[in-house]
GROMACS .gro file of C-alpha atoms in nm:
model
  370
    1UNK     CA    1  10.314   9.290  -0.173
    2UNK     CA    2  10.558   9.310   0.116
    3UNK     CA    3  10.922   9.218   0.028
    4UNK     CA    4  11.071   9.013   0.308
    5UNK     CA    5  11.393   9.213   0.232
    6UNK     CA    6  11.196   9.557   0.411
    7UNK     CA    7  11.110   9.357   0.709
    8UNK     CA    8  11.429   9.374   0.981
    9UNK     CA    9  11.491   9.214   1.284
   10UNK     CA   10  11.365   9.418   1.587
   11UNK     CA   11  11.711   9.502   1.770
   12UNK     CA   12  11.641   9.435   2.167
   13UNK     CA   13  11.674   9.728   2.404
   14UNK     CA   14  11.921   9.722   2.636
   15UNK     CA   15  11.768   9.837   2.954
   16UNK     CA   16  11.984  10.042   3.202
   17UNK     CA   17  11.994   9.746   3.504
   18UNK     CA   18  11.930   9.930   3.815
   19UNK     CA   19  12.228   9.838   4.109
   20UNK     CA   20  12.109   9.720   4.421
   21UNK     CA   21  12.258   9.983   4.664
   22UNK     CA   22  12.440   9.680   4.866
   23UNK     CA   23  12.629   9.526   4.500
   24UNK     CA   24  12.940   9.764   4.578
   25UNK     CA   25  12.968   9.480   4.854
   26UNK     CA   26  12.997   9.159   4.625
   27UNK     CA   27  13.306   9.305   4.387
   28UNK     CA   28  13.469   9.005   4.388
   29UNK     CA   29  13.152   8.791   4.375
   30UNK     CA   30  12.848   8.900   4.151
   31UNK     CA   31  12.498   8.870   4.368
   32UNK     CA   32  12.312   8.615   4.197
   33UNK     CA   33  11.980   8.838   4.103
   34UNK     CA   34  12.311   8.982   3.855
   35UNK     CA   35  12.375   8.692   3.713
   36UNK     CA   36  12.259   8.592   3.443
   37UNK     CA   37  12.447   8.242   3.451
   38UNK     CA   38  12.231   7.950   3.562
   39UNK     CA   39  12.193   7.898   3.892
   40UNK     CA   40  12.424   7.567   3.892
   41UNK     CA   41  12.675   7.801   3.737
   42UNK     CA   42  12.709   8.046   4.006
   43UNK     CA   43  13.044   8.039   4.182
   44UNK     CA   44  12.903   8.284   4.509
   45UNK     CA   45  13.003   8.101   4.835
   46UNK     CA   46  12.652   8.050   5.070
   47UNK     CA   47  12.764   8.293   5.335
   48UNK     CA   48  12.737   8.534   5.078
   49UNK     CA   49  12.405   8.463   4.905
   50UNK     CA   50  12.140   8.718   4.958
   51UNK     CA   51  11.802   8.517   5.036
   52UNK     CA   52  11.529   8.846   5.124
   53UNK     CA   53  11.612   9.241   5.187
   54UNK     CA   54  11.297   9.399   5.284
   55UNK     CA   55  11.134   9.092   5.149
   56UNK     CA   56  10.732   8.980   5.292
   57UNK     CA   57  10.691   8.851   5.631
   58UNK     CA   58  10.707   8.518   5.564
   59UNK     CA   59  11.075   8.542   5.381
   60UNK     CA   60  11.227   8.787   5.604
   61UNK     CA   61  11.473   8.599   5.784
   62UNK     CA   62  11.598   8.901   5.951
   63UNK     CA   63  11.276   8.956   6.132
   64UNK     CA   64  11.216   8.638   6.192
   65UNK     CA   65  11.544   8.607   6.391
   66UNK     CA   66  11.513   8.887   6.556
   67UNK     CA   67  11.136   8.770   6.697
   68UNK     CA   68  11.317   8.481   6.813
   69UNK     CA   69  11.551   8.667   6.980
   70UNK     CA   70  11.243   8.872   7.146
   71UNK     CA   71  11.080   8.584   7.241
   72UNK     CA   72  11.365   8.431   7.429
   73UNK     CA   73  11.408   8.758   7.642
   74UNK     CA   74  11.103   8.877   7.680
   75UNK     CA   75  10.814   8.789   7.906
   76UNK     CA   76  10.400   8.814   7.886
   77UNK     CA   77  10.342   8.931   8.245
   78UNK     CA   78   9.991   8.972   8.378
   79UNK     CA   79  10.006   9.215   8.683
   80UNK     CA   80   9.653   9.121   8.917
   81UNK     CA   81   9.625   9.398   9.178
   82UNK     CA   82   9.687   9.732   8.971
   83UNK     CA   83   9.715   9.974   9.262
   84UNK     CA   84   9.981  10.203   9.352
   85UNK     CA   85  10.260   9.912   9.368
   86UNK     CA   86  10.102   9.731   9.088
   87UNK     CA   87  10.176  10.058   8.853
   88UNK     CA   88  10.547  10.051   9.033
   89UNK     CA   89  10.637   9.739   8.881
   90UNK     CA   90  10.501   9.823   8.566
   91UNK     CA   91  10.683  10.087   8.454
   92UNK     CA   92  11.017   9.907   8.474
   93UNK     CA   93  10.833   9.612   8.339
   94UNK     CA   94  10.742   9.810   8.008
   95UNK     CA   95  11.104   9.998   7.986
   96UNK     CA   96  11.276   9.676   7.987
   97UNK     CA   97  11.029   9.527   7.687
   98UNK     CA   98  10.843   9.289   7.828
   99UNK     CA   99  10.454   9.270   7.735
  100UNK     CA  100  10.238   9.396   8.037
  101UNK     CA  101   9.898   9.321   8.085
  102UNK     CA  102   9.694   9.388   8.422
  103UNK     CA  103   9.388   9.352   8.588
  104UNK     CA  104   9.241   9.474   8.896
  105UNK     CA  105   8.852   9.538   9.058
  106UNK     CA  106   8.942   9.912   9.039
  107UNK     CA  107   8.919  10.050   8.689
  108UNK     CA  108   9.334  10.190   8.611
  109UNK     CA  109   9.232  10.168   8.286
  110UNK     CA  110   9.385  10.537   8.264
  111UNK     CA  111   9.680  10.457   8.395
  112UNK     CA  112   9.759  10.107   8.202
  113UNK     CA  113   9.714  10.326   7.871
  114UNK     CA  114   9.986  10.600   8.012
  115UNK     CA  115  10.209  10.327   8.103
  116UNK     CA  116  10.140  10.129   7.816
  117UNK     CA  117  10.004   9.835   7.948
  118UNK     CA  118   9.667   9.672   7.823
  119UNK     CA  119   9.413   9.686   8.089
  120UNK     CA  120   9.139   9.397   8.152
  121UNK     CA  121   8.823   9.395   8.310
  122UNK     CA  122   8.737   9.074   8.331
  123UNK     CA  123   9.032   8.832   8.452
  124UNK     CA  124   8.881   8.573   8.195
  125UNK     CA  125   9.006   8.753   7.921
  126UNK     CA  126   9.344   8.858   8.109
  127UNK     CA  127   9.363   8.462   8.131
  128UNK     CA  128   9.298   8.386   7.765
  129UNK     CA  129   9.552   8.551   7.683
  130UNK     CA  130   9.794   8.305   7.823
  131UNK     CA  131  10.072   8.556   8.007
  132UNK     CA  132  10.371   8.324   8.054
  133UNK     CA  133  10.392   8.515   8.449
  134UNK     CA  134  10.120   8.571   8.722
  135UNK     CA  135  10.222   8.873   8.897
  136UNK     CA  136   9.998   8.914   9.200
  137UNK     CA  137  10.050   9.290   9.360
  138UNK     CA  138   9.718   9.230   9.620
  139UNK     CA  139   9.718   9.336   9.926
  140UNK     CA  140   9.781   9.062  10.198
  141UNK     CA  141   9.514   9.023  10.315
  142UNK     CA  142   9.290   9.025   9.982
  143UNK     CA  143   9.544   8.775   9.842
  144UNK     CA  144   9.337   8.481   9.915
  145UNK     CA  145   9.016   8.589   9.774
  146UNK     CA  146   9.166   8.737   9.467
  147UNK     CA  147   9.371   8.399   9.411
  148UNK     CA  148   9.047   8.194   9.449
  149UNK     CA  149   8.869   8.414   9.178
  150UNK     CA  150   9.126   8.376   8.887
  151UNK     CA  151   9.004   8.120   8.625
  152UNK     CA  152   9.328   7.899   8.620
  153UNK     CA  153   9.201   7.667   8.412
  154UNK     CA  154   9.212   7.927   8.120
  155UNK     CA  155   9.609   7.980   8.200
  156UNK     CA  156   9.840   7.758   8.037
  157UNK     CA  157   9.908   7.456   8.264
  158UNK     CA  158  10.288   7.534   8.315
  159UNK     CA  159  10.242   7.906   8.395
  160UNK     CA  160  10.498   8.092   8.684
  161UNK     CA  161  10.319   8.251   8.957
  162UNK     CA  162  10.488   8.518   9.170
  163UNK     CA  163  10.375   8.705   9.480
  164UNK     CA  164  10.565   9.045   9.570
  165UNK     CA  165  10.431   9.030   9.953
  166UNK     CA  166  10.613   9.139  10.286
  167UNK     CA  167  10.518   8.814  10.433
  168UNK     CA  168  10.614   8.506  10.248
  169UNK     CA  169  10.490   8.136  10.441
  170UNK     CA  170  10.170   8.226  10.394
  171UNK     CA  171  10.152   8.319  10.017
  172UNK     CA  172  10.390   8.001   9.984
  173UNK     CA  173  10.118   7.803  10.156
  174UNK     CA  174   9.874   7.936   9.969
  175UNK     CA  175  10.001   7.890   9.634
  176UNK     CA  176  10.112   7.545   9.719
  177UNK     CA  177   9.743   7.462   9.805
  178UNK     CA  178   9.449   7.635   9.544
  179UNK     CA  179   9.706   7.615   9.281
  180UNK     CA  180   9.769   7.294   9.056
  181UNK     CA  181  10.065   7.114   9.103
  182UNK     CA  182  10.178   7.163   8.691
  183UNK     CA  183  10.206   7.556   8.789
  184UNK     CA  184  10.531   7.714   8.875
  185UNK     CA  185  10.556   7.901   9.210
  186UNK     CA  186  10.834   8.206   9.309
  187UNK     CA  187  10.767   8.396   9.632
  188UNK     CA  188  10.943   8.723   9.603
  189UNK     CA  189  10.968   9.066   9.816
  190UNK     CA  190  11.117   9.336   9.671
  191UNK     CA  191  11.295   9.552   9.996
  192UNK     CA  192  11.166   9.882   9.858
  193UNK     CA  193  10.859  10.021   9.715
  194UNK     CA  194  10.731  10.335   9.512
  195UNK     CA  195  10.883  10.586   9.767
  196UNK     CA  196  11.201  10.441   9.892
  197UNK     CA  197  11.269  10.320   9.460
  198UNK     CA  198  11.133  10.604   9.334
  199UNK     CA  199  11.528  10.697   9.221
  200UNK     CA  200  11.620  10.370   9.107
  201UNK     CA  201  11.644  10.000   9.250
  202UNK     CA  202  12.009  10.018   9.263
  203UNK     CA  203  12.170   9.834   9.571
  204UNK     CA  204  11.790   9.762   9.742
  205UNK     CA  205  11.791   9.384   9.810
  206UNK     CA  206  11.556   9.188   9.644
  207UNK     CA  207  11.462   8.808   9.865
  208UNK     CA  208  11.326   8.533   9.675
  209UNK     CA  209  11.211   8.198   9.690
  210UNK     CA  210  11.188   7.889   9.395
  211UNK     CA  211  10.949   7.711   9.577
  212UNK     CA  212  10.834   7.490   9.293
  213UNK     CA  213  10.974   7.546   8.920
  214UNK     CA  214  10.966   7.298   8.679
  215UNK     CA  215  11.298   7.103   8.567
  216UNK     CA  216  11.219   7.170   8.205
  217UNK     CA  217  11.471   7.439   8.055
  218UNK     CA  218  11.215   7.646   7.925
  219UNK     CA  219  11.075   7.707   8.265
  220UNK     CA  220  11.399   7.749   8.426
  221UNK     CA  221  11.489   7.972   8.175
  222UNK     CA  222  11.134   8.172   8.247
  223UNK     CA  223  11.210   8.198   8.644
  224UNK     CA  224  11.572   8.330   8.606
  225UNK     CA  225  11.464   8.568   8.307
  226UNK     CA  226  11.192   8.732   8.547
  227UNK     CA  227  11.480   8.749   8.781
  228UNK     CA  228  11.643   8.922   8.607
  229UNK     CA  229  11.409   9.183   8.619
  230UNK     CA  230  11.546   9.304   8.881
  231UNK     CA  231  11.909   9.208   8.904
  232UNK     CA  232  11.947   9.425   8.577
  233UNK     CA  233  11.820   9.725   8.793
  234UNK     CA  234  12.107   9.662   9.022
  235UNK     CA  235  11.884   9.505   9.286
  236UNK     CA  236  12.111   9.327   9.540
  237UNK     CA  237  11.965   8.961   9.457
  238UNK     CA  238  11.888   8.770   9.816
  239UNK     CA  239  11.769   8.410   9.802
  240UNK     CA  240  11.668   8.241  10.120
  241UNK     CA  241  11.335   8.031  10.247
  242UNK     CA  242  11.017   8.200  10.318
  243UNK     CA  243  11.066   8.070  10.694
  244UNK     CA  244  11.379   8.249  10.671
  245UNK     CA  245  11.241   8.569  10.530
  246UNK     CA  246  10.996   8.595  10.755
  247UNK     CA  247  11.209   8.548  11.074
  248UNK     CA  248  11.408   8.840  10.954
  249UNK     CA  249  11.114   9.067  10.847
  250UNK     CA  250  10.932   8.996  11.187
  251UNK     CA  251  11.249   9.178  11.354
  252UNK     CA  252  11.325   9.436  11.104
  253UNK     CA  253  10.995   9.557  10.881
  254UNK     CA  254  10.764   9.514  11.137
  255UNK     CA  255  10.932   9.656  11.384
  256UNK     CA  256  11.009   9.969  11.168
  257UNK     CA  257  10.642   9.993  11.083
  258UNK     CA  258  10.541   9.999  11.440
  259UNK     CA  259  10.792  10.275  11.541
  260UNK     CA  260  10.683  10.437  11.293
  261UNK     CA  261  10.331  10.457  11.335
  262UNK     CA  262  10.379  10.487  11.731
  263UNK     CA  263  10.540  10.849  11.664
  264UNK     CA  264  10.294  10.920  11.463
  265UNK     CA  265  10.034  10.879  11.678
  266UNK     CA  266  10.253  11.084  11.937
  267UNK     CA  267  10.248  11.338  11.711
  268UNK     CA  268  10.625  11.421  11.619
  269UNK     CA  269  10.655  11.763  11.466
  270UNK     CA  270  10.944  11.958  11.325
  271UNK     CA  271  11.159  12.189  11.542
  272UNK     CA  272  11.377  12.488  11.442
  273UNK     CA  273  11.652  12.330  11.619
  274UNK     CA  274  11.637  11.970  11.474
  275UNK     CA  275  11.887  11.717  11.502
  276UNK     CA  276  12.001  11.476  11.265
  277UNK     CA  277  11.877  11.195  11.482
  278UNK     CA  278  11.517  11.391  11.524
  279UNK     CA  279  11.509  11.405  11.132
  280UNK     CA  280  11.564  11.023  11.132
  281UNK     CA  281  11.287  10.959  11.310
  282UNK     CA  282  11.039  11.211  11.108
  283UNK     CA  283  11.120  11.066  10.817
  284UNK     CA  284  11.057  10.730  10.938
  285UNK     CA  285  10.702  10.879  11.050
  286UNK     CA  286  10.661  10.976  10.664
  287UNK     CA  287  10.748  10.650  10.525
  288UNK     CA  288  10.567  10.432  10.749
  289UNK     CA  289  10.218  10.627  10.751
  290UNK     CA  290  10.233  10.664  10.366
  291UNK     CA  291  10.128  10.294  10.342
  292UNK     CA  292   9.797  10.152  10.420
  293UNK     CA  293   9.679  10.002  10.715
  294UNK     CA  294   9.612   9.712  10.553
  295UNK     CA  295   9.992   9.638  10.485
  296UNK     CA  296  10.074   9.675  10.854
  297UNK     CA  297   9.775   9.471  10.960
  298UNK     CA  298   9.899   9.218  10.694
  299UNK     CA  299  10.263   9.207  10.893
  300UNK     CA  300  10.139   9.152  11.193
  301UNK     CA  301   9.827   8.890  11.140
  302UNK     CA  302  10.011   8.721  10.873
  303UNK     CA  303  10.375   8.641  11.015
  304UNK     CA  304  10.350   8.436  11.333
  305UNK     CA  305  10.664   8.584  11.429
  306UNK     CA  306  10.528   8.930  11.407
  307UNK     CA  307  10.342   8.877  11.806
  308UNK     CA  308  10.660   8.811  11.934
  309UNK     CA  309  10.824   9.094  11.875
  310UNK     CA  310  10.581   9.294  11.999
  311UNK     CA  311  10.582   9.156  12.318
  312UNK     CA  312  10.926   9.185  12.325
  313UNK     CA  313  10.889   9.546  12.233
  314UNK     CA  314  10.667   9.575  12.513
  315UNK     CA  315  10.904   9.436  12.755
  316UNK     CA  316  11.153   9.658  12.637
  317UNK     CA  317  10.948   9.946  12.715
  318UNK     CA  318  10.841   9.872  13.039
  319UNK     CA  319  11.215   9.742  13.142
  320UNK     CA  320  11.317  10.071  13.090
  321UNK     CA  321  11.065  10.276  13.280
  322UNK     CA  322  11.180  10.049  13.573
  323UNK     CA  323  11.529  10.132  13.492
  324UNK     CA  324  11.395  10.537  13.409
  325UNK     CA  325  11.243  10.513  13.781
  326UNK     CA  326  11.455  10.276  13.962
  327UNK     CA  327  11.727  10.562  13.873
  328UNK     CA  328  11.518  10.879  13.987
  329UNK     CA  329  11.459  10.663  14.412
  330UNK     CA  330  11.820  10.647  14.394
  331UNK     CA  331  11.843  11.025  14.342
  332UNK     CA  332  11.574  11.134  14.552
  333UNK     CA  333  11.683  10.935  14.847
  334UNK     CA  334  12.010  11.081  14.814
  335UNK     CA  335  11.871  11.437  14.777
  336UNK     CA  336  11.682  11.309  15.134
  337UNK     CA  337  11.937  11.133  15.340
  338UNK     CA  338  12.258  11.244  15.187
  339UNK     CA  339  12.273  11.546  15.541
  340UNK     CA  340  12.072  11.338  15.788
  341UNK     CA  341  12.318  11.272  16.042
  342UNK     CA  342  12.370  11.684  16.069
  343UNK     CA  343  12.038  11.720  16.161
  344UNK     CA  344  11.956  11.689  16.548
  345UNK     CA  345  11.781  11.414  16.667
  346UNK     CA  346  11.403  11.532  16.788
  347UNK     CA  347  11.330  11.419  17.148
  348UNK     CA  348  11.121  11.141  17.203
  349UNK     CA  349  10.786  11.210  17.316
  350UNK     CA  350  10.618  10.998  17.552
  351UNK     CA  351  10.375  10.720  17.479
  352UNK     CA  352  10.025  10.745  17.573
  353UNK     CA  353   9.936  10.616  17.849
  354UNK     CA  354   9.812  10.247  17.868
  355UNK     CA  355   9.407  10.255  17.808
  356UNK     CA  356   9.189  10.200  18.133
  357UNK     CA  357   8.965   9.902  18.179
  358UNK     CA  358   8.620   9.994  18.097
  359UNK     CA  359   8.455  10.156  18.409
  360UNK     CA  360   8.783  10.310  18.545
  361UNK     CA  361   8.811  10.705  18.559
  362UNK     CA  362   9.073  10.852  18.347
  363UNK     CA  363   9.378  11.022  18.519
  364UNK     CA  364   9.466  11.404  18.379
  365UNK     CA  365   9.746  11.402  18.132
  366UNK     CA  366  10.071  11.519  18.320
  367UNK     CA  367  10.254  11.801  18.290
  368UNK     CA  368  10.489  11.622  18.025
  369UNK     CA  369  10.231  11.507  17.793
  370UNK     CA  370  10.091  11.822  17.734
   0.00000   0.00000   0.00000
């Protein structure tokens, strides 16, 4: 028979309570996991209680924040047209944060992966994903087509589309008439391109247009935070019409383009005795004939101004020929005349003799006439 006396009270182990490695914080206030007061009893002001550290997803405040944060800044930008400027934009695109996706009819699958971008075949699924921006990097003249073949009515209703041409009425136009009116529309042209920003974007002007951007804050906000794109490169930020833009580009990119390309068809080379003004005009020759045909084409079919300037040019050209030539008379005839009156005057010869009437005998030339 057990005696009750034998049987003792178990005596509770004291377990050594492990320290959070952030309780040297709360000396004056005990965290409340310390505690072991109830919770009505705890004296610890809010700003200092502790609600997750490293807790699951769906507690972790600090994460949760800091996605907000994200999302705020950060854009979903789909770039259609993947090619050589395409890739351009992308890279600053990616180093800045912002979620890149792109399609194009060429496969750059390749070079999305390098960059980090996710690459789509089919612009359905590029569209399901709902980018917030519609970056089209087409060529000018395969904007239209491209535009036409996006399946808009998989984008979300309100998304921003943006055009990085050298022309900008007639992506304007264009937007303004295959697009719905709930989508956003910014015409853009950067100033510089893979060669000339191949350094940096610092101090190369960036014109832009809001041609139709919702009065809702989160689409403002989505317009000036793709802005911003560039203006945090140090772009020099330019905003002014399309009509505007183009008036200007008609009398400074396209004439640069067709200097360019004239020289190179005259076939500049180097010299050994180059000058500064020669070098000028070579590297023009390199930076206008590294772009495609297409783009010049595009400048000059594409911007009604763009004809005339190059009658003008052609004016100018033959103006000064006449002026080249008109100057060389004055010099010969100087070269001729300037010692004519030191030169003695040659006698006069006689005139022939007046013609007989038919039937009448000729006289023998005299003496004089011979």
């Amino acid at each position: 028979m057990i005696s009750f006396s034998s049987l003792q009270t178990p005596r509770t182990r004291s377990l050594p309570l492990k320290l959070h490695q952030i309780s040297h914080c709360f000396s004056s206030f005990p965290p409340a996991f310390l505690s072991f007061k109830s919770r009505n009893q705890t004296s610890i002001p809010p700003s200092f209680r502790i609600r997750a550290i490293d807790a699951a997803q769906p507690y972790d405040y600090e994460a949760q924040i800091y996605n907000r944060f994200e999302k705020s800044t950060k854009l979903k930008i789909a770039v259609v047209g993947f090619g050589n400027f395409g890739q351009f934009l992308a890279r600053t695109l990616v180093k800045q944060g912002h979620t890149v996706l792109a399609h194009s009819r060429s496969n750059y699958s390749d070079a999305a992966r390098k960059l980090g971008v996710s690459f789509f075949f089919d612009p359905d699924d590029l569209c399901e994903e709902h980018p917030e921006v519609i970056l089209l990097c087409t060529s000018i003249i395969s904007t239209e087509s491209v535009l036409k073949s996006l399946p808009v009515q998989r984008l979300k209703r309100n998304t921003l589309f943006v055009d990085v041409l050298s022309v900008k009425e007639f992506p304007r136009n264009l937007f303004l008439q295959i697009l719905p009116p709930e989508f956003d529309v910014l015409c853009t042209h950067p100033m510089f391109g893979p060669e000339s920003g191949k350094n940096g974007w610092k101090d190369l002007q960036f014109v832009y247009d809001k041609v139709r951007i919702g009065c809702e804050e989160s689409r403002v906000n989505r317009c000036e935070r793709f802005l911003k794109v560039f203006a945090q490169e140090g772009c020099r930020m330019v905003e002014m019409s399309c009509a505007e833009h183009d008036r200007y580009a008609a009398e400074s990119q396209f004439i640069t383009h067709t200097m360019g390309r004239v020289l190179e068809k005259f076939g500049l080379d180097s010299t050994p005795i180059n000058t500064k003004g020669y070098d000028t005009l070579l590297s023009l020759v390199e930076n206008t004939s590294g772009d495609s045909f297409d783009l010049y084409y595009g400048l000059f079919m594409y911007n009604k101004n763009a004809m005339e300037q190059l009658e003008r040019l052609d004016m100018a050209f033959e103006s000064l020929k006449k002026q080249l030539f008109g100057h060389l008379h004055d010099v010969l005839r100087k070269q001729l005349f300037e010692n004519a009156e030191g030169f003695e005057v040659l006698q006069e010869r006689p005139m022939l003799p007046k013609l007989p009437e038919n039937g009448a005998a000729v006289e023998p030339p005299s003496e004089t006439m011979r």
